[in-house]
Short mmCIF file of C-alpha atoms and ligand atoms in Angstrom, two decimals:
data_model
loop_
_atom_site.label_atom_id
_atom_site.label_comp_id
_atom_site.label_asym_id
_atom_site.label_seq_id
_atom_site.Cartn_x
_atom_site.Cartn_y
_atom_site.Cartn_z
CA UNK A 1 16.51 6.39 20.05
CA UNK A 2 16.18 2.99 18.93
CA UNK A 3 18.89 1.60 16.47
CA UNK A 4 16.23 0.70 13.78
CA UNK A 5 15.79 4.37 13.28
CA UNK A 6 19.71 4.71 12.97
CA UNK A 7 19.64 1.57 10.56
CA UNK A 8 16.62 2.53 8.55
CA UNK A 9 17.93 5.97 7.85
CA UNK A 10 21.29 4.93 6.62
CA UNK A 11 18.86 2.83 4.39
CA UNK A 12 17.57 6.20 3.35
CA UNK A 13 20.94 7.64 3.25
CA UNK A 14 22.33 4.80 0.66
CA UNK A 15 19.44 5.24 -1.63
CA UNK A 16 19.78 9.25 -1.95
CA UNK A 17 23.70 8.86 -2.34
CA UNK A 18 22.65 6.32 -5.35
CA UNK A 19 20.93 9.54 -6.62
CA UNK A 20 24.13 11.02 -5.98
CA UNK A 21 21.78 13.38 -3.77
CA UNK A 22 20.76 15.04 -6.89
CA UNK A 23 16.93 16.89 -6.36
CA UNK A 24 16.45 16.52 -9.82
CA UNK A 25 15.79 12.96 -8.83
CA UNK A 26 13.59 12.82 -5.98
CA UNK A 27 11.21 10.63 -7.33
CA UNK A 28 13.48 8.22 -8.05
CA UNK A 29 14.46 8.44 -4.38
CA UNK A 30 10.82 7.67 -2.80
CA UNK A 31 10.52 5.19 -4.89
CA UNK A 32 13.31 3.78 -3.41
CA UNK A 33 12.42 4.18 -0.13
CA UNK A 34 8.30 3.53 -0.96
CA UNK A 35 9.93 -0.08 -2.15
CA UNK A 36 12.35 -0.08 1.02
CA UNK A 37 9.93 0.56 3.19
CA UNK A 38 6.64 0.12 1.60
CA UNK A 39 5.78 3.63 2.71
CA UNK A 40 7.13 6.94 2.92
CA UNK A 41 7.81 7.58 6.89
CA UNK A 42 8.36 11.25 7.70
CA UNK A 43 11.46 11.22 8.72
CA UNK A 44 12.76 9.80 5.55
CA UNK A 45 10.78 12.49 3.66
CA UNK A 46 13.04 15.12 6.02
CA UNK A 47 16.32 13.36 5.01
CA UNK A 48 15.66 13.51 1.76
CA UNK A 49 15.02 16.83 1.71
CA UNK A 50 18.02 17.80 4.46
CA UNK A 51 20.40 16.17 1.43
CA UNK A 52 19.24 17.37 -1.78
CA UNK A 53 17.80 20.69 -0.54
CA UNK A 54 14.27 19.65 -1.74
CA UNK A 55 11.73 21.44 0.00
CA UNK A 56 9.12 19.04 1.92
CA UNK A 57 6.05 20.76 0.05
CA UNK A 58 7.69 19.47 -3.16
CA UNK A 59 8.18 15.83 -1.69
CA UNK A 60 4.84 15.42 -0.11
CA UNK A 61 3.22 16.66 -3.30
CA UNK A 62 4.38 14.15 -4.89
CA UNK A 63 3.93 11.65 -2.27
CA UNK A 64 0.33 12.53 -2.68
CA UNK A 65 0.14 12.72 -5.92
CA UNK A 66 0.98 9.23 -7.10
CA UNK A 67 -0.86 6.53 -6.33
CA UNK A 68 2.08 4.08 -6.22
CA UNK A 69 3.81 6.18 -3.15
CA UNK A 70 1.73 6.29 0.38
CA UNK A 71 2.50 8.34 3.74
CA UNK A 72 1.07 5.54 5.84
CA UNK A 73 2.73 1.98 6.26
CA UNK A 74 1.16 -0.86 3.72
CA UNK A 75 0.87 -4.16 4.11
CA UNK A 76 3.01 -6.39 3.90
CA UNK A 77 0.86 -8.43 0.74
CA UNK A 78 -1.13 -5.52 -1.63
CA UNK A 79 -4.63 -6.58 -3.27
CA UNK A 80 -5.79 -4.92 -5.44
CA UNK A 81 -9.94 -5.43 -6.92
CA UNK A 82 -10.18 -3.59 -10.42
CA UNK A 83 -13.01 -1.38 -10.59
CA UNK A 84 -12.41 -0.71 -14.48
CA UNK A 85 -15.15 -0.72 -16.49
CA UNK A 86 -15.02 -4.30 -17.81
CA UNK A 87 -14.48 -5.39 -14.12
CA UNK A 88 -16.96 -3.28 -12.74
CA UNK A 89 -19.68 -4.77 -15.21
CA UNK A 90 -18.52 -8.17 -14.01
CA UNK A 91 -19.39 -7.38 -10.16
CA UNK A 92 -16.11 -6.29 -9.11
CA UNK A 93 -17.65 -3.74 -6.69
CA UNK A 94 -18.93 -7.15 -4.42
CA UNK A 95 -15.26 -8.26 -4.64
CA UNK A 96 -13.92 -5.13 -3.35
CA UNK A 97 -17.02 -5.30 -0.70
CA UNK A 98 -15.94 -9.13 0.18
CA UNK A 99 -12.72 -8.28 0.80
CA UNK A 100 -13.43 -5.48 3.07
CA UNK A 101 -15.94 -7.06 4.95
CA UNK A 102 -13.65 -10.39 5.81
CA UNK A 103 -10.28 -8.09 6.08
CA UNK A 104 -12.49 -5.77 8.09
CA UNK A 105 -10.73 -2.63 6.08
CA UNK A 106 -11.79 0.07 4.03
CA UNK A 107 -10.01 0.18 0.48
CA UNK A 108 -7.21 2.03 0.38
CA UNK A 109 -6.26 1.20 4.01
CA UNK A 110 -4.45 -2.09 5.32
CA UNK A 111 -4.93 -4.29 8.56
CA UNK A 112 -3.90 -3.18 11.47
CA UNK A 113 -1.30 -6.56 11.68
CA UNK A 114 -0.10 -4.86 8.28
CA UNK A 115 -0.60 -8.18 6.62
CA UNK A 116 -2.54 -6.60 4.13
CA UNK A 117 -3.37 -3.72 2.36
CA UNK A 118 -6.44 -3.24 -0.08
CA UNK A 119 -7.18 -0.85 -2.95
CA UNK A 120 -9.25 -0.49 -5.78
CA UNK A 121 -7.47 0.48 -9.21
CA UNK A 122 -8.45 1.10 -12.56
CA UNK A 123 -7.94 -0.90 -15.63
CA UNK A 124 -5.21 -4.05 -15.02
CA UNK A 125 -4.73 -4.27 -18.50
CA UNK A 126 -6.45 -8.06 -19.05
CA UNK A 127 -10.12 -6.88 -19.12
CA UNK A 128 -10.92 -10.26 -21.09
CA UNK A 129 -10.36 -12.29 -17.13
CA UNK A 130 -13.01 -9.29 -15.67
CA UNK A 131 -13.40 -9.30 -12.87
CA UNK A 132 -9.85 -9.30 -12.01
CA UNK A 133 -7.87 -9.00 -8.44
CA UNK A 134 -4.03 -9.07 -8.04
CA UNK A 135 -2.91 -10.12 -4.44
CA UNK A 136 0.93 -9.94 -4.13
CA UNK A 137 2.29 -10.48 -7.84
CA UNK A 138 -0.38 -12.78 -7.99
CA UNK A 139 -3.08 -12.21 -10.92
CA UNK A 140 -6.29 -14.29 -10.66
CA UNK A 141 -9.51 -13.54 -13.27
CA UNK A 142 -12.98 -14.81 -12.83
CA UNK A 143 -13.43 -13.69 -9.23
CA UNK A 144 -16.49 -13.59 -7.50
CA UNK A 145 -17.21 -12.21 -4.03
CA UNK A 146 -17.75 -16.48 -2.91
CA UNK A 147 -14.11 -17.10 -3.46
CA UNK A 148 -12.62 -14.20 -1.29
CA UNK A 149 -12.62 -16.03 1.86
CA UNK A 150 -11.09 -19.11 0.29
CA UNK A 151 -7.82 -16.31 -1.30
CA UNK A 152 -7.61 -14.51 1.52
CA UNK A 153 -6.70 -18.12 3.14
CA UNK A 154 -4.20 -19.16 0.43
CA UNK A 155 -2.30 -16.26 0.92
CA UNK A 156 -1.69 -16.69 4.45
CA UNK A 157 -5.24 -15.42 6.58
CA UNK A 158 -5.95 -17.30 9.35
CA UNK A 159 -9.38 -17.87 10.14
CA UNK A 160 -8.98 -16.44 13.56
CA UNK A 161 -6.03 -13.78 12.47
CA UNK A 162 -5.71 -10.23 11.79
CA UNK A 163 -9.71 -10.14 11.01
CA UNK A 164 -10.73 -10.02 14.45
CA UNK A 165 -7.99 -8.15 15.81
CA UNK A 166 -8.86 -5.40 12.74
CA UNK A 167 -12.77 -5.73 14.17
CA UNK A 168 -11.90 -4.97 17.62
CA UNK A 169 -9.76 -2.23 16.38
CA UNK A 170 -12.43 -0.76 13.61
CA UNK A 171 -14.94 -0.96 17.34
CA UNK A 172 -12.59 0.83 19.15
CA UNK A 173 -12.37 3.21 16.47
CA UNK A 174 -15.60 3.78 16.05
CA UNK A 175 -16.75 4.34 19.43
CA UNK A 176 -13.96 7.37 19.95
CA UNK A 177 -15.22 8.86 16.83
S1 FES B 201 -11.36 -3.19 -16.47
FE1 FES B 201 -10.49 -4.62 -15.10
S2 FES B 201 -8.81 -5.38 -16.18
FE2 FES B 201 -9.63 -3.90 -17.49
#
């Protein structure tokens, strides 16, 4: 067994002790390993509940029952299209189309070089900027499905990157369905 493993769950292990490995306080612990990690891998969902006596029904519950926790790795850079009403009347459902179609990735999934990951979420709060995309921490109103390519870029795309690798992929994956 690789070291990584070793390393990450000592990771795991430092954020349950700051819990003082207390299952009244499991949240608090993915959280800290959903930020850690940017996903919950299995085998820190078994620590956890080897160390506060948590049952794994209870943990993947609530793994699957907030959106900010996921049981698959994310990308390393979120986007996010608003599909909120005020967005939504703005055209926001051809922004979260755009950015599918040049990330080749269905929302709520992220590239397979996860680079990125892509969701679409309700209200962002600043409906008066509809239609509205965050990408990192970034927050950028007025979006239209013509500027995707040219974000996607800025935040570190390459014309010839992940997208075709995520195409070949999405073939591949399509033909063994
Ligand atoms: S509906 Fe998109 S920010 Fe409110």
């Amino acid at each position: 067994m690789g070291c990584a493993v070793c390393q990450d769950m000592l990771e795991v292990d430092a954020i349950v002790d700051g819990w003082g490995a207390d299952d009244e306080f499991v949240i608090e612990m993915l959280q800290g390993v959903q930020g850690r990690f940017r996903y919950l891998p299995q085998a820190a969902l078994e620590r956890i509940s080897e160390r506060t006596g948590a049952d794994m029904g209870r943990l993947y519950h609530i793994a699957t029952f907030f959106k900010a926790f996921s049981l698959e790795p994310r990308g390393e850079i979120a986007i996010q299209v608003c599909t909120g009403t005020a967005c939504h009347v703005q055209g926001s459902a051809r922004v979260l189309d755009a950015f599918s179609r040049e990330l080749d990735v269905k929302p709520g999934k992220s590239t397979s070089d996860l680079k990125f990951s892509l969701d679409g979420v309700r209200c962002l709060g600043c409906c008066g900027l509809a239609p509205v995309v965050t990408i990192g921490s970034e927050l950028i109103g007025g979006v239209d499905s013509s500027k995707v390519a040219r974000l996607l870029k800025k935040h570190g795309r390459s014309a010839a990157g992940s997208t075709r690798k995520t195409a070949k992929a999405g073939a591949e994956e399509g033909a063994n369905a």
